XYZ file of C-alpha atoms in Angstrom:
696
model
C 0.000 0.000 0.000
C 1.488 3.323 -1.066
C 2.071 6.097 1.462
C 0.362 8.443 -0.981
C -2.871 6.382 -0.730
C -3.416 7.332 2.906
C -3.210 10.958 1.879
C -5.805 10.785 -0.900
C -9.469 11.574 -0.186
C -11.955 9.976 -2.607
C -15.698 10.684 -2.822
C -17.758 7.733 -4.155
C -21.269 8.634 -5.370
C -23.737 5.814 -6.280
C -27.411 5.330 -5.493
C -26.938 1.529 -5.561
C -25.892 0.455 -2.091
C -24.200 -2.722 -3.286
C -21.960 -0.827 -5.726
C -21.330 1.887 -3.131
C -20.213 -0.636 -0.463
C -18.028 -2.573 -2.927
C -16.184 0.508 -4.164
C -15.802 1.887 -0.648
C -14.334 -1.358 0.709
C -12.020 -1.835 -2.271
C -10.553 1.644 -2.079
C -10.281 1.590 1.717
C -8.264 -1.609 1.538
C -5.834 0.180 -0.768
C -5.295 2.871 1.889
C -7.473 5.629 0.496
C -9.663 7.811 2.712
C -13.112 7.096 1.203
C -16.244 9.203 1.655
C -19.512 7.500 0.331
C -22.637 9.366 -0.877
C -25.994 7.828 -2.030
C -27.156 10.752 -4.208
C -25.983 13.885 -5.949
C -27.217 16.461 -3.432
C -25.402 14.764 -0.579
C -22.276 14.554 -2.729
C -22.324 18.279 -3.491
C -22.883 19.128 0.165
C -19.996 16.857 1.251
C -17.544 18.317 -1.270
C -18.390 21.899 -0.351
C -17.814 21.145 3.342
C -14.466 19.433 2.718
C -12.869 19.196 -0.751
C -11.587 15.799 -1.942
C -8.828 14.679 -4.280
C -10.979 12.617 -6.695
C -14.658 11.759 -7.298
C -16.103 8.429 -8.606
C -19.539 9.466 -9.911
C -22.495 7.340 -11.080
C -24.638 8.876 -13.826
C -28.168 7.497 -13.328
C -29.394 8.701 -9.899
C -32.652 10.171 -8.546
C -32.966 13.931 -7.967
C -29.687 14.906 -9.670
C -27.976 12.886 -12.378
C -24.237 12.460 -12.476
C -24.089 14.845 -15.393
C -25.858 17.567 -13.373
C -23.611 16.991 -10.361
C -20.503 17.244 -12.571
C -21.743 20.443 -14.193
C -22.320 22.057 -10.783
C -18.884 20.976 -9.606
C -17.209 22.438 -12.675
C -19.090 25.721 -12.341
C -17.805 26.270 -8.803
C -14.267 27.728 -8.484
C -13.644 25.761 -5.280
C -14.413 22.363 -6.875
C -13.821 22.819 -10.592
C -10.345 21.348 -10.502
C -11.328 18.081 -8.719
C -10.955 15.207 -11.227
C -14.250 13.347 -11.875
C -14.355 9.731 -13.118
C -17.774 8.572 -14.308
C -18.583 4.942 -13.460
C -21.841 3.854 -15.131
C -23.676 1.064 -16.926
C -24.322 3.403 -19.857
C -22.003 2.323 -22.645
C -23.183 4.361 -25.613
C -20.578 6.482 -27.280
C -22.733 9.605 -26.934
C -22.885 9.102 -23.148
C -19.102 9.032 -22.981
C -18.773 12.074 -25.248
C -21.171 14.020 -23.049
C -19.253 12.995 -19.935
C -15.971 14.275 -21.302
C -17.573 17.412 -22.689
C -18.770 18.550 -19.260
C -15.371 18.015 -17.606
C -14.864 14.340 -16.700
C -11.332 12.986 -16.841
C -12.273 9.354 -17.385
C -15.183 6.958 -17.946
C -15.522 3.395 -16.557
C -18.311 1.119 -17.757
C -20.159 -1.278 -15.404
C -19.585 -4.020 -14.830
C -15.949 -3.215 -14.136
C -12.832 -5.001 -13.010
C -11.418 -3.934 -9.626
C -7.880 -3.763 -11.041
C -9.045 -1.438 -13.809
C -10.730 0.916 -11.342
C -7.710 0.995 -9.031
C -5.315 1.604 -11.924
C -7.365 4.478 -13.304
C -7.876 6.001 -9.848
C -4.143 5.901 -9.115
C -3.316 7.312 -12.546
C -5.554 10.319 -12.114
C -4.462 10.875 -8.526
C -0.856 10.889 -9.742
C -1.805 13.328 -12.458
C -3.592 15.393 -9.823
C -0.494 15.436 -7.633
C 1.683 16.387 -10.585
C -0.773 19.111 -11.528
C -0.738 20.497 -7.987
C 3.054 20.440 -7.937
C 3.100 22.157 -11.286
C 0.623 24.753 -10.071
C 2.723 25.274 -6.960
C 5.872 25.678 -9.009
C 4.061 27.953 -11.417
C 2.833 30.023 -8.510
C 6.353 30.136 -7.090
C 7.705 31.015 -10.500
C 5.112 33.772 -10.899
C 6.074 35.051 -7.464
C 9.764 35.012 -8.366
C 9.012 36.707 -11.672
C 6.952 39.312 -9.877
C 9.686 39.794 -7.278
C 12.256 40.078 -10.044
C 10.128 42.609 -11.849
C 9.745 44.522 -8.626
C 13.493 44.292 -8.056
C 14.184 45.425 -11.616
C 11.749 48.260 -11.141
C 13.409 49.180 -7.849
C 16.830 48.873 -9.535
C 15.722 51.156 -12.342
C 14.417 53.635 -9.801
C 17.673 53.358 -7.839
C 19.715 53.785 -11.024
C 17.612 56.757 -11.970
C 18.085 58.213 -8.495
C 21.813 57.442 -8.730
C 22.029 59.179 -12.094
C 20.226 62.153 -10.637
C 22.512 62.133 -7.611
C 25.550 61.832 -9.880
C 24.285 64.655 -12.068
C 23.612 66.719 -8.959
C 27.068 65.915 -7.583
C 28.678 66.746 -10.918
C 26.672 69.946 -11.103
C 27.643 70.783 -7.522
C 31.275 69.952 -8.264
C 31.136 72.063 -11.404
C 29.528 74.878 -9.455
C 32.214 74.510 -6.817
C 34.914 74.593 -9.482
C 33.366 77.681 -11.041
C 33.092 79.280 -7.598
C 36.722 78.465 -6.816
C 37.826 79.779 -10.188
C 35.860 82.976 -9.589
C 37.143 83.346 -6.048
C 40.681 82.631 -7.153
C 40.360 85.288 -9.824
C 38.576 87.833 -7.654
C 40.951 87.450 -4.692
C 44.304 86.852 -6.348
C 43.837 89.534 -9.006
C 43.667 92.485 -6.562
C 46.424 90.859 -4.492
C 48.550 90.833 -7.623
C 48.120 94.601 -7.829
C 48.716 95.102 -4.079
C 51.927 93.073 -3.984
C 53.140 94.311 -7.368
C 52.683 97.991 -6.623
C 54.163 97.503 -3.136
C 57.256 96.020 -4.770
C 57.494 98.891 -7.244
C 56.941 101.548 -4.562
C 59.525 99.991 -2.226
C 62.213 100.696 -4.842
C 61.763 104.408 -4.447
C 64.585 105.977 -2.485
C 62.425 109.002 -1.629
C 60.132 107.185 0.812
C 60.030 108.525 4.342
C 60.839 105.942 7.040
C 57.260 105.855 8.356
C 55.902 105.442 4.816
C 58.344 102.592 4.169
C 57.232 100.963 7.412
C 53.580 101.268 6.359
C 54.454 99.791 2.969
C 56.120 96.861 4.687
C 52.964 96.232 6.721
C 50.870 96.292 3.535
C 53.219 93.870 1.819
C 53.386 91.446 4.763
C 49.609 91.537 5.174
C 49.189 90.823 1.476
C 51.577 87.865 1.670
C 49.701 86.532 4.707
C 46.346 86.901 2.967
C 47.727 85.148 -0.107
C 48.902 82.221 2.031
C 45.431 81.909 3.602
C 43.777 81.999 0.175
C 46.191 79.347 -1.072
C 45.349 77.128 1.923
C 41.616 77.314 1.211
C 42.142 76.712 -2.501
C 44.520 73.808 -1.798
C 41.931 72.125 0.419
C 39.193 72.684 -2.157
C 41.353 71.293 -4.948
C 42.152 68.239 -2.832
C 38.458 67.611 -2.117
C 37.667 67.975 -5.824
C 40.471 65.552 -6.726
C 42.218 68.249 -8.721
C 45.620 68.303 -7.076
C 48.531 66.076 -7.953
C 52.071 65.259 -6.918
C 55.021 66.712 -8.843
C 58.038 64.511 -8.204
C 61.562 65.840 -8.511
C 65.018 64.838 -7.374
C 66.417 66.853 -4.485
C 68.846 66.818 -1.585
C 66.907 65.606 1.458
C 69.770 66.452 3.806
C 69.799 70.060 2.607
C 66.018 70.264 2.930
C 66.191 69.085 6.549
C 69.063 71.476 7.288
C 67.134 74.375 5.748
C 64.088 73.601 7.843
C 66.212 73.258 10.982
C 67.776 76.643 10.261
C 64.335 78.103 9.657
C 63.008 77.104 13.092
C 66.221 77.409 15.088
C 65.676 81.090 15.862
C 62.041 80.568 16.885
C 63.045 77.727 19.195
C 65.897 79.789 20.639
C 63.614 82.746 21.351
C 61.289 80.450 23.350
C 64.217 78.659 25.074
C 63.174 75.352 23.518
C 65.415 72.464 22.539
C 65.235 71.692 18.824
C 66.473 68.234 17.905
C 66.819 66.910 14.343
C 67.686 63.199 14.438
C 68.277 61.536 11.072
C 69.136 57.854 10.870
C 72.387 56.964 9.103
C 70.604 54.853 6.493
C 68.400 57.707 5.262
C 69.626 58.537 1.727
C 70.775 62.049 0.866
C 69.337 62.304 -2.643
C 65.704 61.264 -3.104
C 62.894 61.665 -5.598
C 59.419 62.701 -4.426
C 57.443 65.949 -4.176
C 59.877 68.297 -2.413
C 57.388 71.175 -2.212
C 54.654 69.110 -0.547
C 57.122 67.478 1.854
C 58.494 70.886 2.821
C 54.950 72.197 3.402
C 54.060 69.272 5.653
C 57.246 69.476 7.723
C 57.000 73.241 8.110
C 53.351 73.025 9.154
C 53.937 70.302 11.753
C 57.094 71.876 13.186
C 55.491 75.325 13.218
C 52.547 73.957 15.197
C 54.855 72.096 17.582
C 56.951 75.183 18.366
C 53.913 77.477 18.519
C 52.109 75.388 21.143
C 55.158 74.285 23.181
C 55.960 76.565 26.140
C 58.837 74.599 27.658
C 60.886 71.504 26.916
C 61.491 71.038 23.239
C 60.591 69.749 19.805
C 62.247 66.931 17.904
C 62.131 65.618 14.344
C 63.179 62.010 13.818
C 63.739 60.662 10.300
C 64.376 57.016 9.503
C 63.813 54.441 6.790
C 60.764 52.257 7.073
C 60.640 48.675 5.860
C 58.027 47.943 3.222
C 56.153 44.652 3.115
C 58.049 42.247 0.776
C 54.745 41.080 -0.692
C 53.695 44.625 -1.524
C 56.840 46.539 -2.515
C 54.849 49.322 -4.087
C 52.548 50.020 -1.205
C 53.137 51.676 2.123
C 51.542 50.174 5.257
C 49.463 52.519 7.361
C 49.952 53.375 11.029
C 47.032 52.657 13.339
C 46.099 55.714 15.408
C 47.676 55.726 18.892
C 45.901 57.401 21.765
C 48.701 57.956 24.280
C 52.368 58.857 24.647
C 54.752 56.805 26.701
C 56.597 59.564 28.558
C 57.686 63.157 28.861
C 59.559 64.430 25.833
C 63.219 65.456 26.084
C 64.680 64.723 29.455
C 67.542 67.116 28.756
C 70.134 64.326 28.359
C 72.205 64.105 25.198
C 71.616 60.897 23.248
C 73.627 59.455 20.418
C 72.237 60.631 17.112
C 70.653 63.805 18.496
C 71.609 67.323 17.527
C 70.733 70.406 19.538
C 70.163 73.858 18.112
C 73.128 74.880 15.991
C 74.894 71.506 16.417
C 76.088 70.397 12.975
C 78.829 68.076 14.253
C 76.620 65.251 15.448
C 76.440 61.959 13.614
C 73.261 62.957 11.840
C 75.486 64.877 9.442
C 77.405 61.785 8.324
C 76.692 60.659 4.750
C 73.461 58.702 4.673
C 74.118 56.882 1.432
C 77.209 55.219 0.110
C 78.240 54.341 -3.408
C 79.157 51.021 -4.855
C 82.504 51.688 -6.586
C 81.164 54.976 -7.867
C 78.108 53.328 -9.339
C 74.486 53.501 -8.172
C 73.687 54.787 -4.633
C 73.072 52.151 -1.984
C 70.720 51.940 0.989
C 71.607 49.592 3.856
C 74.377 48.199 1.698
C 71.971 47.242 -1.080
C 72.392 48.735 -4.525
C 69.269 50.615 -5.536
C 67.526 51.216 -8.823
C 65.515 54.218 -9.908
C 62.248 52.310 -10.100
C 62.394 50.820 -6.583
C 60.113 52.463 -4.022
C 61.263 52.980 -0.439
C 59.454 54.384 2.563
C 60.695 57.008 4.975
C 59.151 57.777 8.374
C 59.044 61.239 9.963
C 58.142 61.782 13.634
C 57.598 65.247 15.106
C 57.402 65.145 18.913
C 56.784 68.040 21.264
C 56.355 68.620 24.984
C 53.383 70.927 24.504
C 49.921 70.823 26.062
C 48.837 67.744 24.102
C 45.416 67.036 22.659
C 42.400 65.884 24.671
C 41.147 62.375 23.724
C 37.753 63.728 22.667
C 39.464 66.135 20.243
C 41.689 63.578 18.487
C 38.989 62.409 16.077
C 38.401 65.975 14.863
C 42.062 66.903 14.621
C 42.242 66.376 10.848
C 38.857 67.922 10.068
C 38.951 71.166 8.094
C 38.245 74.438 9.948
C 38.140 72.641 13.323
C 40.705 73.676 15.927
C 41.601 72.107 19.232
C 41.291 74.051 22.475
C 44.959 75.042 22.373
C 44.488 76.243 18.787
C 41.474 78.333 19.732
C 43.288 79.754 22.747
C 46.163 80.892 20.529
C 43.783 82.907 18.321
C 45.875 81.929 15.312
C 45.419 79.766 12.221
C 42.425 78.546 10.267
C 42.276 74.862 11.146
C 43.405 73.942 7.612
C 47.061 73.069 8.128
C 46.641 69.518 9.425
C 43.891 68.441 6.966
C 45.947 69.736 4.042
C 49.126 68.125 5.390
C 47.396 64.762 5.757
C 46.032 64.928 2.206
C 49.492 65.776 0.865
C 51.024 62.847 2.760
C 48.365 60.488 1.402
C 49.074 61.721 -2.119
C 52.725 60.840 -1.528
C 51.765 57.256 -0.627
C 51.622 57.431 3.158
C 49.458 58.617 6.028
C 49.642 61.101 8.882
C 48.640 59.980 12.374
C 48.869 61.441 15.867
C 49.392 60.121 19.356
C 48.942 62.496 22.262
C 48.561 62.714 26.007
C 47.002 65.772 27.557
C 49.580 67.786 29.475
C 52.540 65.725 28.208
C 52.838 66.376 24.482
C 52.077 64.953 21.054
C 53.768 62.900 18.361
C 52.802 63.333 14.725
C 53.982 60.517 12.460
C 53.857 60.300 8.691
C 55.462 58.131 6.066
C 55.937 58.734 2.344
C 57.177 56.730 -0.616
C 60.292 57.825 -2.480
C 62.938 56.674 -4.941
C 66.694 56.990 -4.663
C 68.051 59.772 -6.896
C 71.483 60.465 -8.336
C 73.314 63.585 -7.222
C 73.634 64.530 -10.893
C 69.843 64.807 -11.127
C 69.663 67.551 -8.476
C 68.944 70.967 -9.946
C 70.546 73.906 -8.171
C 68.880 77.285 -7.922
C 70.649 80.020 -9.858
C 70.619 83.702 -8.909
C 67.980 85.839 -10.619
C 69.538 89.226 -11.430
C 67.330 92.241 -11.976
C 66.716 93.514 -15.518
C 67.749 97.159 -15.861
C 67.707 97.707 -19.649
C 67.484 96.114 -23.085
C 70.577 95.200 -25.036
C 71.168 97.553 -28.009
C 70.417 96.713 -31.650
C 67.083 94.975 -31.047
C 63.696 95.595 -32.669
C 61.312 97.978 -30.925
C 58.957 95.347 -29.502
C 55.240 96.134 -29.456
C 53.505 94.777 -26.364
C 49.718 94.755 -25.903
C 48.356 94.480 -22.348
C 44.771 93.161 -22.110
C 42.968 93.203 -18.742
C 39.600 94.547 -17.630
C 41.145 95.769 -14.348
C 42.898 99.099 -14.795
C 45.117 98.459 -11.766
C 46.441 95.276 -13.364
C 47.130 97.041 -16.657
C 48.918 99.851 -14.842
C 51.073 97.382 -12.918
C 52.298 95.776 -16.134
C 52.809 99.155 -17.780
C 54.923 100.377 -14.850
C 56.970 97.166 -14.860
C 57.639 97.366 -18.617
C 57.746 101.111 -19.211
C 61.274 101.494 -17.841
C 62.489 99.488 -20.852
C 62.189 100.508 -24.482
C 58.959 98.658 -25.282
C 56.044 100.158 -27.179
C 53.022 99.578 -24.961
C 49.284 99.704 -25.591
C 46.405 98.479 -23.480
C 42.898 97.044 -23.958
C 40.135 96.436 -21.422
C 38.427 93.430 -23.085
C 38.904 90.820 -25.778
C 37.068 92.709 -28.514
C 39.168 95.823 -28.055
C 42.267 93.617 -28.049
C 41.299 92.160 -31.450
C 40.710 95.642 -32.872
C 44.114 96.886 -31.670
C 45.821 93.690 -32.879
C 44.407 94.152 -36.406
C 45.619 97.741 -36.553
C 48.891 97.567 -34.582
C 50.144 93.941 -34.976
C 51.880 93.589 -31.574
C 54.723 91.140 -31.138
C 53.324 89.824 -27.837
C 50.009 90.080 -26.001
C 49.631 89.722 -22.244
C 46.073 88.333 -22.191
C 43.870 88.178 -19.105
C 41.510 85.247 -19.577
C 38.472 86.391 -17.579
C 36.948 89.619 -18.926
C 33.505 90.999 -19.816
C 32.288 91.632 -23.415
C 34.715 89.018 -24.785
C 36.982 86.872 -22.619
C 40.596 86.027 -23.331
C 39.782 82.521 -24.603
C 37.586 83.760 -27.430
C 39.903 86.641 -28.305
C 42.863 84.261 -28.483
C 40.981 81.814 -30.724
C 40.023 84.583 -33.157
C 43.523 86.026 -33.312
C 45.176 82.636 -33.740
C 42.669 81.588 -36.433
C 44.253 84.230 -38.674
C 47.528 83.464 -40.465
C 48.876 86.830 -39.324
C 47.909 85.939 -35.743
C 50.264 82.951 -35.730
C 53.165 85.385 -35.586
C 51.853 87.049 -32.425
C 52.859 85.448 -29.128
C 49.988 85.355 -26.606
C 50.744 84.683 -22.941
C 47.762 84.038 -20.690
C 47.518 85.879 -17.380
C 45.227 84.091 -14.944
C 44.605 83.974 -11.224
C 43.456 80.355 -11.419
C 45.365 77.862 -9.295
C 44.038 74.795 -11.105
C 46.600 72.890 -13.141
C 43.877 71.928 -15.644
C 43.556 75.618 -16.483
C 46.928 75.447 -18.222
C 45.645 72.815 -20.659
C 42.485 74.796 -21.365
C 44.477 77.967 -21.963
C 46.978 76.280 -24.266
C 44.205 74.530 -26.200
C 42.614 77.947 -26.840
C 45.782 78.941 -28.692
C 47.865 80.705 -26.055
C 51.603 80.184 -26.331
C 52.223 80.166 -22.592
C 50.728 80.637 -19.156
C 51.572 82.886 -16.184
C 49.745 82.893 -12.854
C 48.915 85.919 -10.748
C 50.478 87.157 -8.595
C 53.751 87.095 -10.547
C 57.221 88.564 -10.211
C 58.804 91.103 -12.500
C 61.486 88.577 -13.441
C 58.761 86.156 -14.580
C 57.517 88.722 -17.114
C 60.953 89.359 -18.574
C 61.814 85.671 -18.670
C 58.589 84.900 -20.560
C 59.234 87.680 -23.094
C 62.762 86.454 -23.615
C 61.454 82.965 -24.201
C 58.877 83.913 -26.849
C 60.400 87.016 -28.472
C 64.100 86.451 -27.926
C 64.413 89.743 -26.041
C 67.941 90.275 -24.697
C 68.411 92.156 -21.441
C 71.052 94.043 -19.542
C 71.101 92.774 -15.964
C 72.055 94.387 -12.719
C 75.476 93.156 -11.723
C 75.152 90.287 -9.226
C 78.441 88.447 -9.543
C 80.960 90.889 -8.209
C 84.588 90.091 -7.699
C 84.539 86.980 -5.605
C 87.502 88.122 -3.528
C 85.508 91.132 -2.358
C 82.533 89.012 -1.346
C 83.897 85.712 -0.064
C 86.978 84.570 1.735
C 89.356 81.998 0.344
C 87.490 79.131 1.962
C 84.191 80.196 0.373
C 82.715 81.818 3.457
C 80.731 85.024 2.942
C 82.520 88.073 4.426
C 79.256 89.933 4.994
C 79.340 91.556 8.430
C 76.487 92.660 10.738
C 77.571 96.295 10.497
C 76.576 96.366 6.818
C 73.086 95.151 7.728
C 72.716 97.559 10.654
C 73.016 100.454 8.184
C 69.897 99.298 6.336
C 66.367 100.597 7.173
C 65.014 98.656 10.203
C 61.768 97.781 8.461
C 63.689 96.096 5.639
C 65.584 93.977 8.169
C 62.330 92.992 9.913
C 60.761 91.999 6.587
C 63.884 90.059 5.593
C 63.917 88.238 8.930
C 60.271 87.154 8.544
C 60.830 86.016 4.938
C 63.968 84.072 5.909
C 62.251 82.297 8.800
C 59.535 81.183 6.387
C 62.057 80.298 3.653
C 60.011 82.458 1.272
C 62.439 82.678 -1.643
C 60.269 84.998 -3.697
C 59.909 87.446 -0.820
C 63.636 87.256 0.003
C 64.517 88.024 -3.625
C 62.112 90.969 -3.642
C 63.565 92.386 -0.421
C 67.138 91.925 -1.669
C 66.181 93.967 -4.736
C 64.927 96.691 -2.379
C 68.177 96.539 -0.405
C 70.159 97.197 -3.623
C 68.850 100.770 -3.527
C 70.699 101.290 -0.252
C 73.734 98.976 -0.582
C 74.345 97.018 -3.770
C 77.294 95.051 -2.387
C 75.359 93.881 0.674
C 72.405 92.920 -1.517
C 74.678 90.806 -3.726
C 76.105 88.964 -0.735
C 72.672 88.364 0.750
C 71.474 87.000 -2.600
C 74.391 84.598 -2.691
C 73.543 83.298 0.787
C 69.888 82.917 -0.217
C 70.830 81.039 -3.393
C 72.912 78.688 -1.235
C 69.909 78.244 1.137
C 72.107 79.434 4.002
C 69.175 80.859 5.984
C 70.987 80.290 9.280
C 73.787 82.672 8.235
C 71.291 85.354 7.170
C 69.381 85.086 10.448
C 72.598 85.197 12.500
C 73.697 88.362 10.723
C 70.278 90.007 11.223
C 70.293 89.135 14.937
C 73.791 90.528 15.372
C 72.853 93.696 13.524
């Protein structure tokens, strides 16, 4: 007996009691659950109370015939799917046709064989089970299809929302870029005039001392404002993904020495120890972004000295081992929440150098050579394409950072309590420094203990460089005239700001250039057609017609190919250079610029030859036999005090542009002293300059 039999419910309908009992007994013995009924009405009532799996139905019955019962069953949604097998003594073909036409699944003629009835019952029950399974699977499939359709619909909605969000983000990013470009232009353009005219005015020997002092304040304030603007723009460019690393080969030892010299005076004034500890295996010549590294170190050391009242500040530099399985990646430091002990016990340790101490072992050569061949690190010969990692640690004995402030330390525009108490800074230095470090392949972390001090750690990736790859800075003498026997160059100055045009005119008018000016692109085109200038200084953002359109129109003419066009822009975005050059400009100069930049650009594109102010005097009158500068403090003490103050501030900040500008101003008073100062600046000997200023 099959297990499925006990699960099947069969309704047997026959008005003949003998047939009803026989069928009931036979099916029960096979394990079916049998429900007998003597007439059609009782059968319908029984099925409606409790549905069955199959019905054996006689045709000839009183009240309702089997045909009528079947028709009612098939007209009811609850019973229409129950299989009906007619079992009757009627054997005419028309009776069978009628039975099948009203919905029967089979027809058995009386008298019947028990085996035949059982076989047909089991066959249709099996079909019924298969049909139910199929219906169940179909229902499940319909559900899955519906769910999939719903998911696809939801996915389409999500994709649509994502596209909208992306479009909104792109629009916001574009708006931000436009805003930054506008702000860069609107802020840097007037600063260009402020700093430029300050530089020109400072050259006048007729200035009263108080006026010169006021001019110095204006200039320093302008430089400070420019640095703040650059910080904000740097952070914005980082967030927009529009800042990149510019690798170059440089002398790491000299960089560290320059920075030590820069902060030595500040540390000395606050009676702080300043320790620079460089491991012996740190190479001297490296390749990475020198400018970004300098910015990060200056920012961290400046903060450390600013917030430290007693004790000291140290910088430790050492090589860091990269994972052998990932030679091109730099592992990250997990944030540390405490410091082990008080910084700087006052004892001298091997490898440490105090302020002014250049005889410690940190000055020993950090890299050796292999028979004059490639540089080596840790005795291993290096190759240019191998990445190494270097770790910097800046430790101070300052007030430390509270644990609840550590998480916000690298957030833009957020300052710690000590930062707020100092009433200085913008809260941008650390976020920008961390972004720069990450761009150089490392990370910046902090560990701190309130009342004991802080340690800032960062690592960067670098390559070993050859000493021959290091570019040295050459002196930039001042242009005082044009060489004779040159064409009379026609220069057109295009800028919608009169102050900017006047600045260029004043810078160029001392030389024998023919100068004309235009306030927008359309006027520039009109003058170009009539006058045919050799070179156009073209501002790119102007009303009526901007510099891009004016440049395209001029360069689209065969005659315009002979005119050099140099773009003047206050934009700090590197992509701006590509846009400008694609418009047809021959070169690109950012505001604010130096006078020497203008002359250099004109020499590059027109071949203009200049007469320079004499910088390289007789070496015997400037330097002793051993190469030391013979500049004495007395020569500096004769200079205006405000010039010395400005020079001291510029030297502390290692601001080469500002130092060069001030040295040019000093030439008015003492040309020999200016030449010697320029030589020291070109040699990055900031310590010597500061010592002389202090002695003066």
